[in-house]
Amino acid sequence: MLGKLIKHEFRATGRVMLPMYLVLLATAVGSNLSGRWMLGSSRSALSVLGTLIVVAFGFAIFGVLLMSFVLMIQRFYKNLLQDEGYLMFTLPVSVHQHIWAKVIVSAVWFIATVLVIIGACLLVAYEGGFWRQFFDFLGQLLGGLQKLKISEALNGTVVLAELAVLMFLCLVAFSLQFYAALAAGHSQPNHKMLWSVGCFFGFQAVLQFGGSMLLIGLNKLELSRFLDWDPTPIAAIHVGLLMSIGVVVVYGAIFYAVTTFFLKRHLNLE
Amino acid sequence: MRWEFSNDAPIYTQLIQQVKVGIVAGIFPPGERLPSVRELATEAGVNPNTMQRALAELERDGLVYSQRTAGRFVTEDEIMIQAAKRGLAQRHVKSFIEAMLRLGFRQEEIVALLKQEIEEGTRDVSTGM
Amino acid sequence: MSVLECKELCKRYGRTAALEGLSFTVEPGRIVGLLGPNGSGKTTLIKLANGLLTPDAGYISVCDMAPGRESRSLVSYLPERTAIPLWMSAGQLLDFYGDFYTDFRREAAEEMLGHLNIHPRQVIKQMSKGTREKVQLIMVMSRAAKLYLLDEPIGGVDPATRDYILSTIIGSYNPEAAVVISTHLIADVEKVLDEVIFINQGRIMLQSSVDGIREEKGMSVDALFREVFKC
């Protein structure tokens, strides 16, 4: 059932995101052409048009970023907490599956958005010898990689993987904080949106307070006295990343629990 | 067929009456299959269980009979249909007379009025009015 | 086995009680009217049966199960509001129902949509309010569920749509399933019902068969309702 939820979630969001990506790519191509023929052209009309296209490209980047963020919140709000909630919460599906479907789909869109923006920037930069340069660069990179020792290559790959996981988890946890605030706010009888905003900042405050208390506490404990450990730089990076992953997982899990608690127990759709 | 219901009597007794009218008036001809309970209920806009109950009652009276798989049929017994027709007519006449008595007419007056009305009715028809 | 059962069911919102000790059962094959003035607890009861709310005391069960994920595959629910996503086309809505409900009879739904001249590519947002209500009802009635919970199915629609909705409900009758219709428009649904439950201020005032009321009191359910709830 999770698969089906995800499928329909992509259907609902794809109709917004895909056209946005198309616009972004179109303005990217436009900017590329503009850079070659229009900007600095002797005809002022052409030059102005070129500038406009480049500005449009800038707005398009901003637009897709904003849209993937807005969509993350709006889908949860509209699909689960408004009238559509009557349909969604009476499907033979668990609350957990609902939350996972929303979280996974919005994380995928965030990542896709970043990739599309990178792609669009490459499009803008493209010129005659571009691909040759690009492959030269890739070749150099591969050549450099080949010179690496196995341990270095392994460490590098793992660090990259850890970074990717961390990024994904950050997106998930970030979405969950919004979901928890919306779910908690909408469990109030009145002024649901106001409560949601309040909850969001409330969570933020609690989180920061808790976080700083934890840090102060850890500092006081002076753990380093017990640990006789002088890590190599790469080991320190691993430990740092893994600890960050752990923190993000805890942070996400707290908001996941808050979200399910309110959706299961206290939600009363209008 | 038009289905109409009053508010003072159970719906199933009204359904019995109206199906009877349908049979007597030849909307449901003798020996023909009746529409299914669901079809009749949808047409009349009533609960299927209520329609079922009315048809079962008609079956007990013998006006319709059911064949295990083929459904319900109107009786072919003309005498029974004629009896039903009489029964329906009597009800109308009775309630008519009651209404007239309540208005203060005497029995002879009712008969005279009825006669006069019928004669006028036929004259209107013959003169093409 | 009863399709819907409540025992001493209580629900409160904050300090106000919405339901105070409701007990009744609904048997398969029955079309039951849940009748009461606005704010009497009808919608609360239906939400509880769908697991959209949790009871404070007593219990409610659907086919001998507490409302939840499993019971929802047996219940077909028509909410008071238009809950179908407006951006979908009729065809996408059919996909949606087909994906989530194994008892969805797609051909039946397609046929009913066809009768209304609704094309699968037509988007719900572009339909009139009455048509949206009809489409939503078609989806709900095209499931072969054990219990249909219809919350105010004929509220706020024109008389022709009202007739269409009622005849769709009758036409989808299944002797193994029960239908619960909540409404305050009694005169319109009375003939469609087997029995009625009068509910007021979270309590049951009366449970009886429609013809039982007409036989005993010599008046329609609508007339009795007006008498019972006279202001």
mmCIF file of N, CA, C and O in Angstrom, chain C residues 88-92 94 110 112-124 127 131 135:
data_model
loop_
_atom_site.group_PDB
_atom_site.id
_atom_site.type_symbol
_atom_site.label_atom_id
_atom_site.label_comp_id
_atom_site.label_asym_id
_atom_site.label_seq_id
_atom_site.Cartn_x
_atom_site.Cartn_y
_atom_site.Cartn_z
ATOM 1 N N MET C 88 -7.815 15.963 -9.849
ATOM 2 C CA MET C 88 -7.848 14.693 -10.591
ATOM 3 C C MET C 88 -8.889 14.745 -11.712
ATOM 4 O O MET C 88 -9.882 15.444 -11.620
ATOM 5 N N SER C 89 -8.650 13.932 -12.735
ATOM 6 C CA SER C 89 -9.680 13.699 -13.735
ATOM 7 C C SER C 89 -10.505 12.511 -13.255
ATOM 8 O O SER C 89 -10.092 11.779 -12.346
ATOM 9 N N ALA C 90 -11.670 12.324 -13.875
ATOM 10 C CA ALA C 90 -12.525 11.196 -13.481
ATOM 11 C C ALA C 90 -11.756 9.884 -13.624
ATOM 12 O O ALA C 90 -11.845 8.997 -12.767
ATOM 13 N N GLY C 91 -10.965 9.775 -14.696
ATOM 14 C CA GLY C 91 -10.195 8.553 -14.918
ATOM 15 C C GLY C 91 -9.156 8.316 -13.830
ATOM 16 O O GLY C 91 -8.979 7.198 -13.355
ATOM 17 N N GLN C 92 -8.475 9.391 -13.411
ATOM 18 C CA GLN C 92 -7.477 9.249 -12.343
ATOM 19 C C GLN C 92 -8.139 8.855 -11.029
ATOM 20 O O GLN C 92 -7.582 8.090 -10.244
ATOM 21 N N LEU C 94 -10.804 7.007 -10.794
ATOM 22 C CA LEU C 94 -11.084 5.577 -10.918
ATOM 23 C C LEU C 94 -9.832 4.759 -10.587
ATOM 24 O O LEU C 94 -9.899 3.760 -9.865
ATOM 25 N N GLU C 110 -17.692 3.117 -14.164
ATOM 26 C CA GLU C 110 -17.581 3.682 -15.508
ATOM 27 C C GLU C 110 -18.949 3.798 -16.173
ATOM 28 O O GLU C 110 -19.246 4.779 -16.842
ATOM 29 N N MET C 112 -21.860 4.113 -14.655
ATOM 30 C CA MET C 112 -22.637 5.206 -14.044
ATOM 31 C C MET C 112 -22.131 6.567 -14.493
ATOM 32 O O MET C 112 -22.920 7.481 -14.743
ATOM 33 N N LEU C 113 -20.801 6.712 -14.617
ATOM 34 C CA LEU C 113 -20.250 7.980 -15.111
ATOM 35 C C LEU C 113 -20.713 8.223 -16.542
ATOM 36 O O LEU C 113 -21.044 9.346 -16.923
ATOM 37 N N GLY C 114 -20.752 7.136 -17.314
ATOM 38 C CA GLY C 114 -21.205 7.230 -18.701
ATOM 39 C C GLY C 114 -22.633 7.751 -18.793
ATOM 40 O O GLY C 114 -22.950 8.580 -19.639
ATOM 41 N N HIS C 115 -23.493 7.253 -17.871
ATOM 42 C CA HIS C 115 -24.886 7.717 -17.860
ATOM 43 C C HIS C 115 -24.980 9.216 -17.647
ATOM 44 O O HIS C 115 -25.920 9.863 -18.097
ATOM 45 N N LEU C 116 -24.019 9.763 -16.922
ATOM 46 C CA LEU C 116 -24.028 11.209 -16.648
ATOM 47 C C LEU C 116 -23.239 11.983 -17.709
ATOM 48 O O LEU C 116 -23.011 13.181 -17.568
ATOM 49 N N ASN C 117 -22.802 11.252 -18.757
ATOM 50 C CA ASN C 117 -21.986 11.857 -19.813
ATOM 51 C C ASN C 117 -20.706 12.477 -19.272
ATOM 52 O O ASN C 117 -20.278 13.544 -19.718
ATOM 53 N N ILE C 118 -20.113 11.832 -18.277
ATOM 54 C CA ILE C 118 -18.837 12.320 -17.762
ATOM 55 C C ILE C 118 -17.714 11.539 -18.427
ATOM 56 O O ILE C 118 -17.656 10.316 -18.338
ATOM 57 N N HIS C 119 -16.859 12.260 -19.117
ATOM 58 C CA HIS C 119 -15.742 11.645 -19.832
ATOM 59 C C HIS C 119 -14.600 11.406 -18.846
ATOM 60 O O HIS C 119 -14.381 12.216 -17.948
ATOM 61 N N PRO C 120 -13.858 10.282 -19.012
ATOM 62 C CA PRO C 120 -12.761 10.005 -18.073
ATOM 63 C C PRO C 120 -11.712 11.115 -18.015
ATOM 64 O O PRO C 120 -11.014 11.257 -17.018
ATOM 65 N N ARG C 121 -11.598 11.907 -19.055
ATOM 66 C CA ARG C 121 -10.558 12.946 -19.037
ATOM 67 C C ARG C 121 -11.043 14.234 -18.399
ATOM 68 O O ARG C 121 -10.263 15.169 -18.196
ATOM 69 N N GLN C 122 -12.327 14.286 -18.099
ATOM 70 C CA GLN C 122 -12.883 15.498 -17.488
ATOM 71 C C GLN C 122 -12.312 15.693 -16.077
ATOM 72 O O GLN C 122 -12.272 14.751 -15.290
ATOM 73 N N VAL C 123 -11.880 16.909 -15.792
ATOM 74 C CA VAL C 123 -11.262 17.190 -14.499
ATOM 75 C C VAL C 123 -12.346 17.595 -13.496
ATOM 76 O O VAL C 123 -13.278 18.325 -13.828
ATOM 77 N N ILE C 124 -12.209 17.097 -12.269
ATOM 78 C CA ILE C 124 -13.254 17.308 -11.264
ATOM 79 C C ILE C 124 -13.438 18.785 -10.936
ATOM 80 O O ILE C 124 -14.544 19.255 -10.708
ATOM 81 N N MET C 127 -16.083 20.566 -12.820
ATOM 82 C CA MET C 127 -17.474 20.114 -12.736
ATOM 83 C C MET C 127 -18.255 21.008 -11.779
ATOM 84 O O MET C 127 -17.691 21.617 -10.878
ATOM 85 N N THR C 131 -22.491 17.886 -9.788
ATOM 86 C CA THR C 131 -21.812 16.795 -10.494
ATOM 87 C C THR C 131 -20.716 16.188 -9.628
ATOM 88 O O THR C 131 -20.535 14.974 -9.586
ATOM 89 N N VAL C 135 -20.352 12.350 -8.619
ATOM 90 C CA VAL C 135 -19.154 11.552 -8.894
ATOM 91 C C VAL C 135 -18.668 10.886 -7.606
ATOM 92 O O VAL C 135 -18.358 9.693 -7.577
#
